[in-house]
Amino acid sequence: MTAPDRFFSSWRAQTLAGSRDVLDGVLRPEHRGPSPELRQHLAEWPGAWYWADDARSRLVLVRGTATPRPERWLWHGALLFLTIVCTLAAGAVIAHAWAPPVGRGVSGTVAAVLQFVEFVATGGWRELLPGWSFAVPLLGILLVHELGHYVAARRYALDVSPPYFLPVPPTLSPIGNLGAFIRIRSPVYDRRQLLDVGAAGPLAGFVVALVVLWWGYRSSIRIPGAVDGPSIVSLAGTPILLGESLLTHWLRDAVVDGTGAVVLSPMAFAGWVGMFVTALNLLPLSQLDGGHVLFGLAGRRQAAISFVAALVLLWLGRHAPVWWIWAALTFVIGGGRWAHPSVVLPERPVLRAGRMIGYACILVLFLTFVPVPFAG
């Protein structure tokens, strides 16, 4: 838009980190709504645009100025491939189709990992294929989660990387991975951008996880005569008792007939993991998705709320030490704090629709949070 005064009565133009031009201004009354003339210009705008107020009187235009950096697609593809292999192996263990090598101590663990690599490289990967009923739904949840972030970031013309998947050999992890993440390499302009990008991932992943969990419960079974309690998943012959969120408890009892403890099918366990990961990400701490969402909703008040949330996790750690680990990890990720870093324009509140999205994330956290994830 070469002549801002044609449409704007006042505006501010700035370049962010040398890679993004932002034009933020108040429209002339005749162009609010927008006018047909402005609508035509927006259709031709080579970047992103969005309304900064509910009255549609303030408009933000964003355009990239730097040459897009080449992505390392080979690296992303290699990580995804390794994650598929490791998650298939984890699924094969859950399906009782394969047993991973076991080692004691550091040297034994390293040897077990090397045995797994050799096993896969010499054709043993075929024995891992029965793990698809766990691997496919779990990786689908993770992929949709990250694509939610990616699409939302691109919607605001942010410089964002494709997903990085994090494979872990099944000798070290019962699910074969540590999830995935994307990198946003340009500054986030306002709280609307932050909230929308932060919320898109967990909300998209939640929908897929809900379908996976429902379908997985249909093939799960009750143990006749067993007392009602946490769901059970068998890992390498060892039964693991899983804690329940409000949602998993309600859905399990609605779908699985009868009474007694429930042995989860591989797909149901994938759904349980997907819900658990969603709750982890929605905690209002540092650079987690929940930290993004809460800063979008509450601005700098997120710092105080995050501190209280961290104290709650530390208290829950007495019953589930995983929360001590998660609290410490988020503290490190946040650069030594649980408060979220600011955006370029923190004083601007989000729109009504954005607040509804943020409240939806809070509701999802309430439904999916598991106070004691592993009951025994």
Tab-separated table of N, CA and C in Angstrom, residues 3-12 24-31 57-59:
chain	number	residue	atom	x	y	z
A	3	ALA	N	0.365	4.503	-0.543
A	3	ALA	CA	-0.086	5.810	-0.052
A	3	ALA	C	-0.985	5.612	1.162
A	4	PRO	N	-0.406	5.502	2.381
A	4	PRO	CA	-1.222	5.235	3.569
A	4	PRO	C	-2.288	6.295	3.815
A	5	ASP	N	-1.978	7.572	3.475
A	5	ASP	CA	-2.946	8.628	3.767
A	5	ASP	C	-4.214	8.511	2.921
A	6	ARG	N	-4.172	7.662	1.919
A	6	ARG	CA	-5.356	7.439	1.096
A	6	ARG	C	-6.449	6.721	1.892
A	7	PHE	N	-6.020	5.860	2.831
A	7	PHE	CA	-6.973	5.072	3.601
A	7	PHE	C	-6.935	5.374	5.097
A	8	PHE	N	-5.794	5.837	5.593
A	8	PHE	CA	-5.618	6.001	7.038
A	8	PHE	C	-5.636	7.477	7.428
A	9	SER	N	-6.261	7.755	8.566
A	9	SER	CA	-6.192	9.111	9.116
A	9	SER	C	-4.953	9.288	9.986
A	10	SER	N	-4.487	8.208	10.584
A	10	SER	CA	-3.225	8.203	11.337
A	10	SER	C	-2.661	6.797	11.282
A	11	TRP	N	-1.348	6.703	11.340
A	11	TRP	CA	-0.720	5.388	11.225
A	11	TRP	C	0.690	5.429	11.788
A	12	ARG	N	1.203	4.219	12.006
A	12	ARG	CA	2.577	4.040	12.438
A	12	ARG	C	3.188	2.951	11.577
A	24	ASP	N	0.417	0.075	10.906
A	24	ASP	CA	-0.642	-0.042	11.908
A	24	ASP	C	-1.335	1.310	12.003
A	25	GLY	N	-2.605	1.379	11.606
A	25	GLY	CA	-3.229	2.693	11.589
A	25	GLY	C	-4.732	2.682	11.754
A	26	VAL	N	-5.272	3.888	11.944
A	26	VAL	CA	-6.712	4.107	12.076
A	26	VAL	C	-7.263	4.513	10.714
A	27	LEU	N	-8.280	3.811	10.254
A	27	LEU	CA	-8.845	4.068	8.931
A	27	LEU	C	-9.697	5.339	8.924
A	28	ARG	N	-9.724	5.962	7.770
A	28	ARG	CA	-10.671	7.056	7.575
A	28	ARG	C	-12.088	6.484	7.654
A	29	PRO	N	-13.034	7.253	8.154
A	29	PRO	CA	-14.404	6.731	8.339
A	29	PRO	C	-15.002	6.103	7.091
A	30	GLU	N	-14.718	6.665	5.924
A	30	GLU	CA	-15.339	6.149	4.705
A	30	GLU	C	-14.771	4.793	4.274
A	31	HIS	N	-13.639	4.386	4.875
A	31	HIS	CA	-13.031	3.112	4.475
A	31	HIS	C	-13.192	2.024	5.531
A	57	SER	N	-12.044	-0.425	12.745
A	57	SER	CA	-11.570	0.913	12.395
A	57	SER	C	-10.048	0.995	12.400
A	58	ARG	N	-9.387	0.016	13.013
A	58	ARG	CA	-7.924	-0.017	13.060
A	58	ARG	C	-7.452	-1.257	12.314
A	59	LEU	N	-6.523	-1.057	11.391
A	59	LEU	CA	-6.058	-2.121	10.510
A	59	LEU	C	-4.549	-2.280	10.651
